[in-house]
PDB file of C-alpha atoms in Angstrom:
ATOM      1  CA  ALA A 223      84.358  92.367 117.546  1.00  0.00           C
ATOM      2  CA  VAL A 224      82.262  90.711 114.835  1.00  0.00           C
ATOM      3  CA  CYS A 225      79.915  93.671 114.518  1.00  0.00           C
ATOM      4  CA  ARG A 226      82.789  96.138 114.294  1.00  0.00           C
ATOM      5  CA  MET A 227      84.393  94.032 111.569  1.00  0.00           C
ATOM      6  CA  ARG A 228      81.077  93.946 109.695  1.00  0.00           C
ATOM      7  CA  ASP A 229      80.582  97.716 110.019  1.00  0.00           C
ATOM      8  CA  ASP A 230      84.166  98.650 109.087  1.00  0.00           C
ATOM      9  CA  LEU A 231      83.975  96.487 105.964  1.00  0.00           C
ATOM     10  CA  ALA A 232      80.537  97.828 105.057  1.00  0.00           C
ATOM     11  CA  ALA A 233      81.928 101.378 105.165  1.00  0.00           C
ATOM     12  CA  ARG A 234      84.180 100.300 102.286  1.00  0.00           C
ATOM     13  CA  GLY A 235      81.400  98.552 100.394  1.00  0.00           C
ATOM     14  CA  ILE A 236      82.623  95.079 101.404  1.00  0.00           C
ATOM     15  CA  HIS A 237      80.236  92.400 102.656  1.00  0.00           C
ATOM     16  CA  LEU A 238      81.091  90.124 105.608  1.00  0.00           C
ATOM     17  CA  LEU A 239      79.961  86.512 105.847  1.00  0.00           C
ATOM     18  CA  VAL A 240      80.711  84.694 109.127  1.00  0.00           C
ATOM     19  CA  MET A 241      81.135  80.915 109.234  1.00  0.00           C
ATOM     20  CA  PRO A 242      81.826  79.151 112.553  1.00  0.00           C
ATOM     21  CA  ALA A 243      83.194  75.665 111.826  1.00  0.00           C
ATOM     22  CA  PRO A 244      81.547  73.218 114.259  1.00  0.00           C
ATOM     23  CA  ASN A 245      83.674  71.270 116.694  1.00  0.00           C
ATOM     24  CA  LYS A 246      83.727  67.623 115.671  1.00  0.00           C
ATOM     25  CA  GLU A 247      81.821  66.609 118.811  1.00  0.00           C
ATOM     26  CA  SER A 248      79.064  69.126 118.042  1.00  0.00           C
ATOM     27  CA  ILE A 249      78.141  67.062 114.993  1.00  0.00           C
ATOM     28  CA  TYR A 250      79.067  63.594 116.299  1.00  0.00           C
ATOM     29  CA  LEU A 251      78.115  63.835 119.973  1.00  0.00           C
ATOM     30  CA  ASP A 252      76.618  60.336 119.742  1.00  0.00           C
ATOM     31  CA  ARG A 253      80.088  58.974 118.874  1.00  0.00           C
ATOM     32  CA  LEU A 254      81.537  60.516 122.021  1.00  0.00           C
ATOM     33  CA  TRP A 255      78.920  59.441 124.560  1.00  0.00           C
ATOM     34  CA  CYS A 256      76.997  56.185 124.177  1.00  0.00           C
ATOM     35  CA  PHE A 257      73.776  57.610 125.679  1.00  0.00           C
ATOM     36  CA  ALA A 258      73.670  60.622 123.343  1.00  0.00           C
ATOM     37  CA  SER A 259      71.641  60.997 120.171  1.00  0.00           C
ATOM     38  CA  PRO A 260      72.757  62.995 117.130  1.00  0.00           C
ATOM     39  CA  PRO A 261      72.348  66.591 118.344  1.00  0.00           C
ATOM     40  CA  ASP A 262      69.520  68.696 116.926  1.00  0.00           C
ATOM     41  CA  GLN A 263      71.299  71.942 117.881  1.00  0.00           C
ATOM     42  CA  PRO A 264      74.809  72.974 118.961  1.00  0.00           C
ATOM     43  CA  PRO A 265      75.416  71.305 122.353  1.00  0.00           C
ATOM     44  CA  ASP A 266      77.422  74.251 123.716  1.00  0.00           C
ATOM     45  CA  PRO A 267      75.141  76.992 125.153  1.00  0.00           C
ATOM     46  CA  GLU A 268      77.772  79.651 124.361  1.00  0.00           C
ATOM     47  CA  THR A 269      77.643  78.684 120.707  1.00  0.00           C
ATOM     48  CA  ARG A 270      73.858  78.914 120.693  1.00  0.00           C
ATOM     49  CA  ALA A 271      74.053  82.313 122.382  1.00  0.00           C
ATOM     50  CA  PHE A 272      76.618  83.542 119.844  1.00  0.00           C
ATOM     51  CA  LEU A 273      74.471  82.473 116.887  1.00  0.00           C
ATOM     52  CA  ALA A 274      71.423  84.136 118.452  1.00  0.00           C
ATOM     53  CA  LEU A 275      73.320  87.385 119.018  1.00  0.00           C
ATOM     54  CA  CYS A 276      74.539  87.376 115.411  1.00  0.00           C
ATOM     55  CA  GLN A 277      70.967  86.949 114.198  1.00  0.00           C
ATOM     56  CA  GLU A 278      69.772  89.760 116.463  1.00  0.00           C
ATOM     57  CA  ALA A 279      72.549  92.061 115.212  1.00  0.00           C
ATOM     58  CA  GLY A 280      71.893  91.271 111.553  1.00  0.00           C
ATOM     59  CA  VAL A 281      75.258  89.579 111.019  1.00  0.00           C
ATOM     60  CA  GLU A 282      75.279  87.261 107.992  1.00  0.00           C
ATOM     61  CA  VAL A 283      76.124  83.766 109.290  1.00  0.00           C
ATOM     62  CA  VAL A 284      76.227  80.457 107.441  1.00  0.00           C
ATOM     63  CA  ASP A 285      74.908  77.856 109.891  1.00  0.00           C
ATOM     64  CA  LEU A 286      77.030  74.764 109.274  1.00  0.00           C
ATOM     65  CA  PHE A 287      75.561  73.100 112.362  1.00  0.00           C
ATOM     66  CA  THR A 288      72.186  72.771 110.659  1.00  0.00           C
ATOM     67  CA  LEU A 289      73.678  71.869 107.280  1.00  0.00           C
ATOM     68  CA  ASP A 290      75.868  69.136 108.767  1.00  0.00           C
ATOM     69  CA  ARG A 291      72.979  67.645 110.734  1.00  0.00           C
ATOM     70  CA  ARG A 292      70.956  67.418 107.512  1.00  0.00           C
ATOM     71  CA  ALA A 293      73.905  65.877 105.695  1.00  0.00           C
ATOM     72  CA  ARG A 294      74.193  63.152 108.325  1.00  0.00           C
ATOM     73  CA  LEU A 295      70.613  62.121 107.555  1.00  0.00           C
ATOM     74  CA  THR A 296      70.999  62.070 103.780  1.00  0.00           C
ATOM     75  CA  SER A 297      74.530  60.837 103.091  1.00  0.00           C
ATOM     76  CA  PRO A 298      76.796  58.111 104.498  1.00  0.00           C
ATOM     77  CA  ASP A 299      79.908  60.209 103.838  1.00  0.00           C
ATOM     78  CA  PRO A 300      81.650  61.220 107.085  1.00  0.00           C
ATOM     79  CA  LEU A 301      81.820  64.969 107.609  1.00  0.00           C
ATOM     80  CA  TYR A 302      84.958  64.831 109.780  1.00  0.00           C
ATOM     81  CA  LEU A 303      88.082  62.723 109.545  1.00  0.00           C
ATOM     82  CA  ALA A 304      88.307  59.625 111.738  1.00  0.00           C
ATOM     83  CA  GLN A 305      91.778  60.412 113.126  1.00  0.00           C
ATOM     84  CA  ASP A 306      91.591  64.187 112.994  1.00  0.00           C
ATOM     85  CA  SER A 307      89.683  67.119 114.497  1.00  0.00           C
ATOM     86  CA  HIS A 308      89.093  68.733 111.083  1.00  0.00           C
ATOM     87  CA  TRP A 309      86.408  68.294 108.490  1.00  0.00           C
ATOM     88  CA  SER A 310      86.606  65.673 105.773  1.00  0.00           C
ATOM     89  CA  PRO A 311      86.628  66.710 102.114  1.00  0.00           C
ATOM     90  CA  ALA A 312      82.865  66.082 102.082  1.00  0.00           C
ATOM     91  CA  GLY A 313      82.309  68.340 105.100  1.00  0.00           C
ATOM     92  CA  MET A 314      84.547  71.023 103.629  1.00  0.00           C
ATOM     93  CA  GLU A 315      82.720  70.981 100.301  1.00  0.00           C
ATOM     94  CA  ILE A 316      79.360  71.373 102.071  1.00  0.00           C
ATOM     95  CA  ALA A 317      80.744  74.560 103.630  1.00  0.00           C
ATOM     96  CA  ALA A 318      82.122  75.874 100.323  1.00  0.00           C
ATOM     97  CA  ASP A 319      78.812  75.186  98.552  1.00  0.00           C
ATOM     98  CA  ALA A 320      76.890  76.986 101.312  1.00  0.00           C
ATOM     99  CA  ILE A 321      79.117  80.068 101.169  1.00  0.00           C
ATOM    100  CA  ALA A 322      78.938  80.284  97.374  1.00  0.00           C
ATOM    101  CA  ASP A 323      75.146  79.868  97.455  1.00  0.00           C
ATOM    102  CA  ARG A 324      74.750  82.641 100.058  1.00  0.00           C
ATOM    103  CA  ILE A 325      76.955  85.049  98.105  1.00  0.00           C
ATOM    104  CA  HIS A 326      74.899  84.457  94.962  1.00  0.00           C
ATOM    105  CA  GLN A 327      71.574  84.631  96.822  1.00  0.00           C
ATOM    106  CA  ARG A 328      72.495  88.019  98.267  1.00  0.00           C
ATOM    107  CA  GLY A 329      73.608  89.300  94.877  1.00  0.00           C
ATOM    108  CA  TRP A 330      77.018  90.291  96.209  1.00  0.00           C
ATOM    109  CA  LEU A 331      78.733  88.805  93.146  1.00  0.00           C
ATOM    110  CA  ASP A 332      77.295  87.942  89.779  1.00  0.00           C
ATOM    111  CA  PRO A 333      77.704  84.322  88.662  1.00  0.00           C
ATOM    112  CA  SER A 334      80.839  83.922  86.578  1.00  0.00           C
ATOM    113  CA  PRO A 335      82.223  81.062  84.441  1.00  0.00           C
ATOM    114  CA  SER A 336      84.833  79.166  86.426  1.00  0.00           C
ATOM    115  CA  PRO A 337      88.340  78.708  85.023  1.00  0.00           C
ATOM    116  CA  TYR A 338      88.855  75.735  87.364  1.00  0.00           C
ATOM    117  CA  ASP A 339      88.199  72.003  87.366  1.00  0.00           C
ATOM    118  CA  ALA A 340      88.402  69.477  90.216  1.00  0.00           C
ATOM    119  CA  ARG A 341      90.434  66.285  89.905  1.00  0.00           C
ATOM    120  CA  LEU A 342      90.611  63.408  92.363  1.00  0.00           C
ATOM    121  CA  LYS A 343      93.821  63.504  94.408  1.00  0.00           C
ATOM    122  CA  PRO A 344      93.753  60.806  97.127  1.00  0.00           C
ATOM    123  CA  ILE A 345      96.195  61.136 100.013  1.00  0.00           C
ATOM    124  CA  GLN A 346      97.079  59.280 103.193  1.00  0.00           C
ATOM    125  CA  ALA A 347      97.647  61.191 106.413  1.00  0.00           C
ATOM    126  CA  LEU A 348      98.025  60.587 110.138  1.00  0.00           C
ATOM    127  CA  GLY A 349      95.498  62.768 111.958  1.00  0.00           C
ATOM    128  CA  ASP A 350      96.235  65.510 114.465  1.00  0.00           C
ATOM    129  CA  LEU A 351      94.370  63.680 117.255  1.00  0.00           C
ATOM    130  CA  LEU A 352      96.897  60.863 117.068  1.00  0.00           C
ATOM    131  CA  ARG A 353      99.860  63.218 116.849  1.00  0.00           C
ATOM    132  CA  MET A 354      98.679  65.188 119.893  1.00  0.00           C
ATOM    133  CA  VAL A 355      98.737  62.029 122.011  1.00  0.00           C
ATOM    134  CA  ARG A 356     102.541  62.127 121.535  1.00  0.00           C
ATOM    135  CA  SER A 357     102.911  58.378 121.756  1.00  0.00           C
ATOM    136  CA  PRO A 358     105.377  56.938 119.214  1.00  0.00           C
ATOM    137  CA  LEU A 359     104.071  53.462 120.043  1.00  0.00           C
ATOM    138  CA  ILE A 360     100.493  54.374 119.125  1.00  0.00           C
ATOM    139  CA  GLU A 361     101.568  56.255 116.003  1.00  0.00           C
ATOM    140  CA  SER A 362     103.662  53.302 114.827  1.00  0.00           C
ATOM    141  CA  ARG A 363     100.701  50.921 115.120  1.00  0.00           C
ATOM    142  CA  VAL A 364      98.057  53.060 113.392  1.00  0.00           C
ATOM    143  CA  ARG A 365      97.823  53.186 109.619  1.00  0.00           C
ATOM    144  CA  PRO A 366      97.405  56.643 108.056  1.00  0.00           C
ATOM    145  CA  GLU A 367      93.860  57.499 107.037  1.00  0.00           C
ATOM    146  CA  SER A 368      92.986  57.356 103.334  1.00  0.00           C
ATOM    147  CA  ILE A 369      91.393  60.647 102.248  1.00  0.00           C
ATOM    148  CA  ALA A 370      89.781  61.236  98.854  1.00  0.00           C
ATOM    149  CA  THR A 371      90.482  64.915  98.227  1.00  0.00           C
ATOM    150  CA  ARG A 372      89.693  66.831  95.051  1.00  0.00           C
ATOM    151  CA  GLN A 373      92.420  69.209  93.908  1.00  0.00           C
ATOM    152  CA  ILE A 374      91.403  72.393  92.092  1.00  0.00           C
ATOM    153  CA  VAL A 375      93.338  73.063  88.891  1.00  0.00           C
ATOM    154  CA  ARG A 376      93.146  75.570  86.064  1.00  0.00           C
ATOM    155  CA  ARG A 377      91.162  74.206  83.150  1.00  0.00           C
ATOM    156  CA  ASP A 378      93.497  75.703  80.562  1.00  0.00           C
ATOM    157  CA  THR A 379      96.885  74.709  81.997  1.00  0.00           C
ATOM    158  CA  GLY A 380      96.234  72.056  84.637  1.00  0.00           C
ATOM    159  CA  ALA A 381      98.158  74.177  87.161  1.00  0.00           C
ATOM    160  CA  PRO A 382      96.950  73.932  90.783  1.00  0.00           C
ATOM    161  CA  PHE A 383      94.938  76.824  92.209  1.00  0.00           C
ATOM    162  CA  THR A 384      96.903  79.670  93.797  1.00  0.00           C
ATOM    163  CA  ASN A 385      95.678  82.584  95.904  1.00  0.00           C
ATOM    164  CA  ALA A 386      94.851  85.788  94.053  1.00  0.00           C
ATOM    165  CA  PRO A 387      97.181  88.576  95.275  1.00  0.00           C
ATOM    166  CA  GLU A 388      94.277  91.075  95.218  1.00  0.00           C
ATOM    167  CA  PRO A 389      91.170  88.915  95.645  1.00  0.00           C
ATOM    168  CA  GLU A 390      87.557  89.879  95.174  1.00  0.00           C
ATOM    169  CA  VAL A 391      86.708  87.244  97.802  1.00  0.00           C
ATOM    170  CA  LEU A 392      89.018  87.100 100.827  1.00  0.00           C
ATOM    171  CA  VAL A 393      88.704  84.211 103.290  1.00  0.00           C
ATOM    172  CA  LEU A 394      90.065  84.624 106.823  1.00  0.00           C
ATOM    173  CA  GLY A 395      90.435  81.597 109.059  1.00  0.00           C
ATOM    174  CA  ASP A 396      92.428  78.916 110.813  1.00  0.00           C
ATOM    175  CA  SER A 397      93.549  75.323 110.294  1.00  0.00           C
ATOM    176  CA  PHE A 398      90.168  74.425 108.792  1.00  0.00           C
ATOM    177  CA  LEU A 399      91.371  76.481 105.825  1.00  0.00           C
ATOM    178  CA  ARG A 400      94.910  75.100 105.962  1.00  0.00           C
ATOM    179  CA  ILE A 401      93.969  71.420 105.709  1.00  0.00           C
ATOM    180  CA  TYR A 402      94.156  70.137 102.108  1.00  0.00           C
ATOM    181  CA  GLU A 403      95.140  73.668 100.989  1.00  0.00           C
ATOM    182  CA  ARG A 404      98.614  74.159 102.421  1.00  0.00           C
ATOM    183  CA  ASP A 405      98.802  70.589 103.663  1.00  0.00           C
ATOM    184  CA  ALA A 406      98.875  67.681 101.217  1.00  0.00           C
ATOM    185  CA  PRO A 407      97.809  67.525  98.483  1.00  0.00           C
ATOM    186  CA  GLY A 408      97.675  71.323  98.203  1.00  0.00           C
ATOM    187  CA  SER A 409      95.075  73.455  96.388  1.00  0.00           C
ATOM    188  CA  ALA A 410      92.306  71.115  97.568  1.00  0.00           C
ATOM    189  CA  GLY A 411      90.984  73.018 100.578  1.00  0.00           C
ATOM    190  CA  PHE A 412      88.127  75.395 101.273  1.00  0.00           C
ATOM    191  CA  VAL A 413      89.597  78.452  99.545  1.00  0.00           C
ATOM    192  CA  ALA A 414      90.363  76.566  96.336  1.00  0.00           C
ATOM    193  CA  HIS A 415      86.901  74.994  96.207  1.00  0.00           C
ATOM    194  CA  LEU A 416      85.230  78.344  96.839  1.00  0.00           C
ATOM    195  CA  ALA A 417      87.252  79.868  93.975  1.00  0.00           C
ATOM    196  CA  ARG A 418      86.024  77.096  91.666  1.00  0.00           C
ATOM    197  CA  LEU A 419      82.401  77.682  92.659  1.00  0.00           C
ATOM    198  CA  LEU A 420      82.533  81.467  92.331  1.00  0.00           C
ATOM    199  CA  GLY A 421      84.835  81.814  89.338  1.00  0.00           C
ATOM    200  CA  ARG A 422      86.263  84.975  90.897  1.00  0.00           C
ATOM    201  CA  PRO A 423      89.748  85.929  92.160  1.00  0.00           C
ATOM    202  CA  THR A 424      89.839  84.377  95.628  1.00  0.00           C
ATOM    203  CA  GLY A 425      92.462  84.310  98.349  1.00  0.00           C
ATOM    204  CA  GLY A 426      92.901  83.131 101.912  1.00  0.00           C
ATOM    205  CA  LEU A 427      94.674  84.440 104.995  1.00  0.00           C
ATOM    206  CA  ILE A 428      95.304  81.648 107.503  1.00  0.00           C
ATOM    207  CA  SER A 429      96.368  81.784 111.152  1.00  0.00           C
ATOM    208  CA  ASP A 430      96.524  78.375 112.827  1.00  0.00           C
ATOM    209  CA  GLY A 431      94.475  78.609 116.003  1.00  0.00           C
ATOM    210  CA  GLY A 432      94.257  82.390 115.637  1.00  0.00           C
ATOM    211  CA  ALA A 433      91.099  83.110 113.697  1.00  0.00           C
ATOM    212  CA  SER A 434      89.482  85.105 116.515  1.00  0.00           C
ATOM    213  CA  THR A 435      92.035  87.941 116.604  1.00  0.00           C
ATOM    214  CA  LEU A 436      95.454  87.019 115.178  1.00  0.00           C
ATOM    215  CA  VAL A 437      94.246  86.647 111.595  1.00  0.00           C
ATOM    216  CA  ARG A 438      92.690  90.137 111.719  1.00  0.00           C
ATOM    217  CA  GLN A 439      95.937  91.552 113.078  1.00  0.00           C
ATOM    218  CA  ASP A 440      97.698  89.915 110.146  1.00  0.00           C
ATOM    219  CA  LEU A 441      95.162  91.478 107.774  1.00  0.00           C
ATOM    220  CA  PHE A 442      95.944  94.907 109.255  1.00  0.00           C
ATOM    221  CA  ARG A 443      99.497  94.488 107.952  1.00  0.00           C
ATOM    222  CA  ARG A 444      98.336  93.491 104.447  1.00  0.00           C
ATOM    223  CA  PRO A 445      96.200  96.293 103.000  1.00  0.00           C
ATOM    224  CA  ARG A 446      96.617  94.923  99.482  1.00  0.00           C
ATOM    225  CA  LEU A 447      94.288  92.040 100.313  1.00  0.00           C
ATOM    226  CA  LEU A 448      91.333  94.421 100.636  1.00  0.00           C
ATOM    227  CA  ARG A 449      92.178  96.612  97.640  1.00  0.00           C
ATOM    228  CA  ARG A 450      89.664  94.909  95.306  1.00  0.00           C
ATOM    229  CA  ALA A 451      87.674  92.896  97.856  1.00  0.00           C
ATOM    230  CA  LYS A 452      83.908  92.712  97.577  1.00  0.00           C
ATOM    231  CA  VAL A 453      83.281  89.906 100.089  1.00  0.00           C
ATOM    232  CA  VAL A 454      85.155  88.762 103.205  1.00  0.00           C
ATOM    233  CA  VAL A 455      84.396  85.290 104.564  1.00  0.00           C
ATOM    234  CA  TRP A 456      85.461  84.874 108.195  1.00  0.00           C
ATOM    235  CA  GLU A 457      85.826  81.261 109.364  1.00  0.00           C
ATOM    236  CA  PHE A 458      86.760  80.282 112.907  1.00  0.00           C
ATOM    237  CA  VAL A 459      86.414  76.983 114.710  1.00  0.00           C
ATOM    238  CA  GLU A 460      83.561  76.846 117.224  1.00  0.00           C
ATOM    239  CA  ARG A 461      85.846  76.462 120.249  1.00  0.00           C
ATOM    240  CA  ASP A 462      87.335  79.898 119.543  1.00  0.00           C
ATOM    241  CA  ILE A 463      84.063  81.487 120.639  1.00  0.00           C
ATOM    242  CA  ARG A 464      85.201  80.610 124.147  1.00  0.00           C
ATOM    243  CA  LEU A 465      88.929  79.924 123.821  1.00  0.00           C
ATOM    244  CA  GLY A 466      90.257  82.046 120.955  1.00  0.00           C
ATOM    245  CA  LEU A 467      93.932  83.035 121.179  1.00  0.00           C
ATOM    246  CA  GLU A 468      94.218  86.701 122.241  1.00  0.00           C
ATOM    247  CA  GLY A 469      90.461  86.713 122.861  1.00  0.00           C
ATOM    248  CA  TRP A 470      88.252  88.841 120.609  1.00  0.00           C
ATOM    249  CA  GLN A 471      90.018  92.167 120.342  1.00  0.00           C
ATOM    250  CA  ALA A 472      88.759  95.112 118.331  1.00  0.00           C
ATOM    251  CA  VAL A 473      91.160  95.306 115.385  1.00  0.00           C
ATOM    252  CA  PRO A 474      90.919  98.107 112.798  1.00  0.00           C
ATOM    253  CA  LEU A 475      91.140  97.467 109.094  1.00  0.00           C
ATOM    254  CA  PRO A 476      94.335  98.440 107.287  1.00  0.00           C
ATOM    255  CA  THR A 477      94.593 101.847 105.691  1.00  0.00           C
ATOM    256  CA  GLN A 478      92.568 101.885 102.521  1.00  0.00           C
ATOM    257  CA  GLU A 479      94.548 101.757  99.289  1.00  0.00           C
ATOM    258  CA  PRO A 480      93.235 102.835  95.884  1.00  0.00           C
ATOM    259  CA  PRO A 481      92.742 100.071  93.296  1.00  0.00           C
ATOM    260  CA  GLN A 482      95.539  99.793  90.766  1.00  0.00           C
ATOM    261  CA  ASN A 483      95.001  99.916  87.028  1.00  0.00           C
ATOM    262  CA  GLN A 484      93.253  96.674  86.021  1.00  0.00           C
ATOM    263  CA  GLU A 485      95.659  95.942  83.145  1.00  0.00           C
ATOM    264  CA  THR A 486      98.668  96.384  85.452  1.00  0.00           C
ATOM    265  CA  THR A 487      97.161  94.107  88.080  1.00  0.00           C
ATOM    266  CA  ASP A 488      96.304  91.398  85.557  1.00  0.00           C
ATOM    267  CA  ALA A 489      99.738  91.580  83.957  1.00  0.00           C
ATOM    268  CA  ARG A 490     101.414  91.104  87.341  1.00  0.00           C
TER     269      ARG A 490
END
């Protein structure tokens, strides 16, 4: 499925960059089991096999497992939230930096001045791990976690980042893209931070829990998203390698549409 996606996009001159988001326990195994040490590779053999197959097939993959392990050694900032299964703002920004660096290293997009700034936007939230316990007693006794997010805003107007309707960089993914972006505070998630780093029209297509197949089926119904695309970033949480909703179906790209006049697109 990944190779077909890569090849179908390449036929249109679009580059694919794959980014599995590590399970929390893959980075903090030593917090789960008292006899464990910080892992020096993904603990799950299926994940290791998947990464090896991608390398063998020439699929461009950003290895967050290695980057997060290095970050644990050099920074005290937690990479995942204490009450939640998702990455912290620090972990998310490591991923955005890595994707932007790879795109520039490959020469897929020229560096461009960014119209965006980042401003501190702290929030408090009760994590999904607590909510999934479904115990009102526990929830009532736990204080929400304080999270120091950075919201991305336009430098000229101060308006929060919004998805480009016809992006040059399209990001497909799951709740790792939703957190901070659609959730509070908004415009502070992975897609917004990648847009700031690249300075290019950027958009995201999000399917909670459905990044293996459902998000590509959604893309099939939205041909406009690929009209001007030069790079597609495909994020999916590590557990989807084994447990993705609807499996890993072969999904075709939408029918190709010609680019509209640039002045018309900008005016809209």
